[in-house]
Amino acid sequence: MPSYSYENSVKSDKSDERINVYLQRPIAGFIVRAVYLTPISPNHLTLVSIIFGAIGGVLVALSDARLAAAGLCFYLKDVFDSADGQLARAKQQFSRRGRFLDSIGDFIVDLFLFGGICVFLCRGGTSILISLSIGAAGFLGMSLRVSYHVFYQTSYLHREQKYQTNR
């Protein structure tokens, strides 16, 4: 296996958000460098990402005293979500199965997040109907945003041959 190269592991910055380019992906790069020569696969990192996101959603539901810990879990979810793709590109281990696991993982984490928000609101005295409406609206909005970025924006950039690095 060739030596690890951070530059060969990251997505094109043409479709990536600035916080990812300058903060999150460099942090994920440390994780990738640490596991690059191990048998750890990108799918293992995806599972770690899902676990952090699920724990974050549970912490949101438990109480407002745990919101900082929940925020940290969600941030670590995002870092490992970046690391899985970077490891896949670095090791040339990208696959449709891995991409599917990543997408399903994001869906599961969103369910935990917005489910946790619903429980949090109900525990704070908000009616179940309003809590569910807020959670459903947030889940739908997040799903539409991700769908737009992954499908429409990336497809457009590929068609225009302005974005060949990601997939």
mmCIF file of C-alpha atoms in Angstrom:
data_model
loop_
_atom_site.group_PDB
_atom_site.id
_atom_site.type_symbol
_atom_site.label_atom_id
_atom_site.label_comp_id
_atom_site.label_asym_id
_atom_site.label_seq_id
_atom_site.Cartn_x
_atom_site.Cartn_y
_atom_site.Cartn_z
ATOM 1 C CA MET A 1 0.000 0.000 0.000
ATOM 2 C CA PRO A 2 1.359 3.452 -0.843
ATOM 3 C CA SER A 3 2.140 5.834 1.988
ATOM 4 C CA TYR A 4 -0.673 7.986 3.343
ATOM 5 C CA SER A 5 -1.279 11.319 1.613
ATOM 6 C CA TYR A 6 -3.745 13.768 3.130
ATOM 7 C CA GLU A 7 -4.132 15.570 -0.201
ATOM 8 C CA ASN A 8 -5.217 12.338 -1.920
ATOM 9 C CA SER A 9 -7.748 11.543 0.794
ATOM 10 C CA VAL A 10 -9.922 14.661 0.788
ATOM 11 C CA LYS A 11 -12.788 15.661 -1.455
ATOM 12 C CA SER A 12 -12.544 18.504 -3.872
ATOM 13 C CA ASP A 13 -13.086 21.792 -2.051
ATOM 14 C CA LYS A 14 -15.345 22.943 -4.902
ATOM 15 C CA SER A 15 -18.392 21.353 -3.302
ATOM 16 C CA ASP A 16 -17.330 21.244 0.326
ATOM 17 C CA GLU A 17 -18.221 23.692 3.063
ATOM 18 C CA ARG A 18 -15.390 25.857 4.403
ATOM 19 C CA ILE A 19 -15.617 24.498 7.944
ATOM 20 C CA ASN A 20 -14.995 21.047 6.472
ATOM 21 C CA VAL A 21 -12.056 22.196 4.372
ATOM 22 C CA TYR A 22 -10.249 24.091 7.128
ATOM 23 C CA LEU A 23 -11.264 22.355 10.373
ATOM 24 C CA GLN A 24 -13.147 19.091 10.150
ATOM 25 C CA ARG A 25 -11.239 17.340 7.356
ATOM 26 C CA PRO A 26 -7.817 18.145 8.865
ATOM 27 C CA ILE A 27 -8.978 16.677 12.199
ATOM 28 C CA ALA A 28 -10.342 13.626 10.370
ATOM 29 C CA GLY A 29 -6.974 13.403 8.616
ATOM 30 C CA PHE A 30 -5.310 12.707 11.976
ATOM 31 C CA ILE A 31 -7.683 9.777 12.519
ATOM 32 C CA VAL A 32 -7.053 8.469 9.010
ATOM 33 C CA ARG A 33 -3.297 8.736 9.456
ATOM 34 C CA ALA A 34 -3.583 6.797 12.754
ATOM 35 C CA VAL A 35 -5.585 3.909 11.237
ATOM 36 C CA TYR A 36 -4.212 3.908 7.686
ATOM 37 C CA LEU A 37 -1.855 0.947 8.170
ATOM 38 C CA THR A 38 -4.295 -1.043 10.312
ATOM 39 C CA PRO A 39 -7.052 -3.439 9.206
ATOM 40 C CA ILE A 40 -9.641 -0.801 10.169
ATOM 41 C CA SER A 41 -11.899 -0.172 7.177
ATOM 42 C CA PRO A 42 -13.896 2.897 6.162
ATOM 43 C CA ASN A 43 -17.062 1.024 7.192
ATOM 44 C CA HIS A 44 -15.677 0.655 10.732
ATOM 45 C CA LEU A 45 -15.314 4.440 10.919
ATOM 46 C CA THR A 46 -18.849 4.836 9.562
ATOM 47 C CA LEU A 47 -20.139 2.647 12.390
ATOM 48 C CA VAL A 48 -18.234 4.754 14.948
ATOM 49 C CA SER A 49 -19.828 7.841 13.379
ATOM 50 C CA ILE A 50 -23.314 6.328 13.708
ATOM 51 C CA ILE A 51 -22.668 5.398 17.347
ATOM 52 C CA PHE A 52 -21.555 8.932 18.236
ATOM 53 C CA GLY A 53 -24.635 10.370 16.500
ATOM 54 C CA ALA A 54 -27.016 7.968 18.243
ATOM 55 C CA ILE A 55 -25.460 8.753 21.633
ATOM 56 C CA GLY A 56 -25.826 12.458 20.839
ATOM 57 C CA GLY A 57 -29.530 12.017 20.121
ATOM 58 C CA VAL A 58 -30.053 10.120 23.367
ATOM 59 C CA LEU A 59 -28.197 12.830 25.303
ATOM 60 C CA VAL A 60 -30.425 15.507 23.749
ATOM 61 C CA ALA A 61 -33.491 13.585 24.913
ATOM 62 C CA LEU A 62 -32.240 13.087 28.483
ATOM 63 C CA SER A 63 -31.891 16.677 29.682
ATOM 64 C CA ASP A 64 -30.587 20.124 28.926
ATOM 65 C CA ALA A 65 -27.670 19.507 31.306
ATOM 66 C CA ARG A 66 -26.277 17.093 28.708
ATOM 67 C CA LEU A 67 -26.582 19.343 25.652
ATOM 68 C CA ALA A 68 -22.862 20.207 25.571
ATOM 69 C CA ALA A 69 -21.996 16.497 25.622
ATOM 70 C CA ALA A 70 -24.591 15.911 22.889
ATOM 71 C CA GLY A 71 -23.031 18.666 20.783
ATOM 72 C CA LEU A 72 -19.601 17.089 21.212
ATOM 73 C CA CYS A 73 -20.996 13.702 20.165
ATOM 74 C CA PHE A 74 -22.549 15.207 17.045
ATOM 75 C CA TYR A 75 -19.304 16.948 16.183
ATOM 76 C CA LEU A 76 -17.377 13.686 16.616
ATOM 77 C CA LYS A 77 -20.017 12.027 14.434
ATOM 78 C CA ASP A 78 -19.210 14.541 11.711
ATOM 79 C CA VAL A 79 -15.444 14.092 12.127
ATOM 80 C CA PHE A 80 -15.717 10.306 11.803
ATOM 81 C CA ASP A 81 -18.167 10.762 8.919
ATOM 82 C CA SER A 82 -15.426 12.740 7.179
ATOM 83 C CA ALA A 83 -12.759 10.239 8.189
ATOM 84 C CA ASP A 84 -14.591 7.275 6.665
ATOM 85 C CA GLY A 85 -14.597 8.833 3.209
ATOM 86 C CA GLN A 86 -11.035 10.042 3.557
ATOM 87 C CA LEU A 87 -9.898 6.555 4.551
ATOM 88 C CA ALA A 88 -11.831 5.053 1.635
ATOM 89 C CA ARG A 89 -10.115 7.387 -0.815
ATOM 90 C CA ALA A 90 -6.687 6.950 0.813
ATOM 91 C CA LYS A 91 -6.886 3.128 0.764
ATOM 92 C CA GLN A 92 -8.837 3.027 -2.501
ATOM 93 C CA GLN A 93 -11.567 1.078 -0.665
ATOM 94 C CA PHE A 94 -14.608 3.033 -1.764
ATOM 95 C CA SER A 95 -17.677 1.018 -2.667
ATOM 96 C CA ARG A 96 -21.381 1.367 -3.301
ATOM 97 C CA ARG A 97 -21.992 -0.672 -0.130
ATOM 98 C CA GLY A 98 -19.889 1.781 1.898
ATOM 99 C CA ARG A 99 -21.667 4.767 0.341
ATOM 100 C CA PHE A 100 -25.019 3.139 1.161
ATOM 101 C CA LEU A 101 -23.945 2.460 4.779
ATOM 102 C CA ASP A 102 -22.846 6.098 5.067
ATOM 103 C CA SER A 103 -26.216 7.348 3.784
ATOM 104 C CA ILE A 104 -28.223 4.978 5.996
ATOM 105 C CA GLY A 105 -26.043 6.003 8.936
ATOM 106 C CA ASP A 106 -26.830 9.672 8.323
ATOM 107 C CA PHE A 107 -30.538 8.799 8.165
ATOM 108 C CA ILE A 108 -30.323 6.882 11.473
ATOM 109 C CA VAL A 109 -28.441 9.717 13.176
ATOM 110 C CA ASP A 110 -31.017 12.235 11.938
ATOM 111 C CA LEU A 111 -33.772 10.057 13.427
ATOM 112 C CA PHE A 112 -31.943 10.006 16.763
ATOM 113 C CA LEU A 113 -31.301 13.762 16.642
ATOM 114 C CA PHE A 114 -34.836 14.839 15.811
ATOM 115 C CA GLY A 115 -36.352 12.105 17.998
ATOM 116 C CA GLY A 116 -34.205 13.424 20.837
ATOM 117 C CA ILE A 117 -35.401 16.966 20.137
ATOM 118 C CA CYS A 118 -39.035 15.765 20.279
ATOM 119 C CA VAL A 119 -38.465 14.071 23.641
ATOM 120 C CA PHE A 120 -36.550 17.112 24.937
ATOM 121 C CA LEU A 121 -39.421 19.419 23.983
ATOM 122 C CA CYS A 122 -42.055 17.124 25.507
ATOM 123 C CA ARG A 123 -40.078 16.872 28.760
ATOM 124 C CA GLY A 124 -39.959 20.667 28.823
ATOM 125 C CA GLY A 125 -43.745 20.955 28.622
ATOM 126 C CA THR A 126 -44.299 21.381 24.885
ATOM 127 C CA SER A 127 -47.316 19.463 23.594
ATOM 128 C CA ILE A 128 -46.710 16.183 21.825
ATOM 129 C CA LEU A 129 -48.271 17.488 18.590
ATOM 130 C CA ILE A 130 -46.045 20.568 18.479
ATOM 131 C CA SER A 131 -42.980 18.541 19.477
ATOM 132 C CA LEU A 132 -43.624 15.990 16.734
ATOM 133 C CA SER A 133 -44.297 18.762 14.215
ATOM 134 C CA ILE A 134 -40.993 20.466 15.036
ATOM 135 C CA GLY A 135 -39.102 17.170 14.926
ATOM 136 C CA ALA A 136 -40.714 16.132 11.645
ATOM 137 C CA ALA A 137 -40.061 19.537 10.065
ATOM 138 C CA GLY A 138 -36.431 19.433 11.153
ATOM 139 C CA PHE A 139 -35.990 15.869 9.902
ATOM 140 C CA LEU A 140 -37.633 16.693 6.572
ATOM 141 C CA GLY A 141 -35.594 19.883 6.158
ATOM 142 C CA MET A 142 -32.337 18.064 6.910
ATOM 143 C CA SER A 143 -33.218 15.233 4.541
ATOM 144 C CA LEU A 144 -34.049 17.656 1.736
ATOM 145 C CA ARG A 145 -30.835 19.630 2.281
ATOM 146 C CA VAL A 146 -28.690 16.504 2.188
ATOM 147 C CA SER A 147 -30.575 15.174 -0.844
ATOM 148 C CA TYR A 148 -30.046 18.460 -2.658
ATOM 149 C CA HIS A 149 -26.312 18.504 -1.968
ATOM 150 C CA VAL A 150 -25.557 14.850 -2.601
ATOM 151 C CA PHE A 151 -27.755 14.380 -5.621
ATOM 152 C CA TYR A 152 -28.417 17.625 -7.427
ATOM 153 C CA GLN A 153 -25.382 19.783 -6.703
ATOM 154 C CA THR A 154 -22.848 16.976 -7.007
ATOM 155 C CA SER A 155 -24.540 15.565 -10.120
ATOM 156 C CA TYR A 156 -24.500 19.010 -11.718
ATOM 157 C CA LEU A 157 -20.817 19.527 -10.954
ATOM 158 C CA HIS A 158 -19.977 16.086 -12.349
ATOM 159 C CA ARG A 159 -21.958 16.788 -15.513
ATOM 160 C CA GLU A 160 -20.113 20.083 -15.948
ATOM 161 C CA GLN A 161 -16.811 18.239 -15.294
ATOM 162 C CA LYS A 162 -15.999 20.606 -12.440
ATOM 163 C CA TYR A 163 -15.889 17.953 -9.715
ATOM 164 C CA GLN A 164 -14.195 14.630 -10.320
ATOM 165 C CA THR A 165 -12.582 13.925 -6.945
ATOM 166 C CA ASN A 166 -15.436 12.744 -4.746
ATOM 167 C CA ARG A 167 -17.215 9.829 -6.471
#
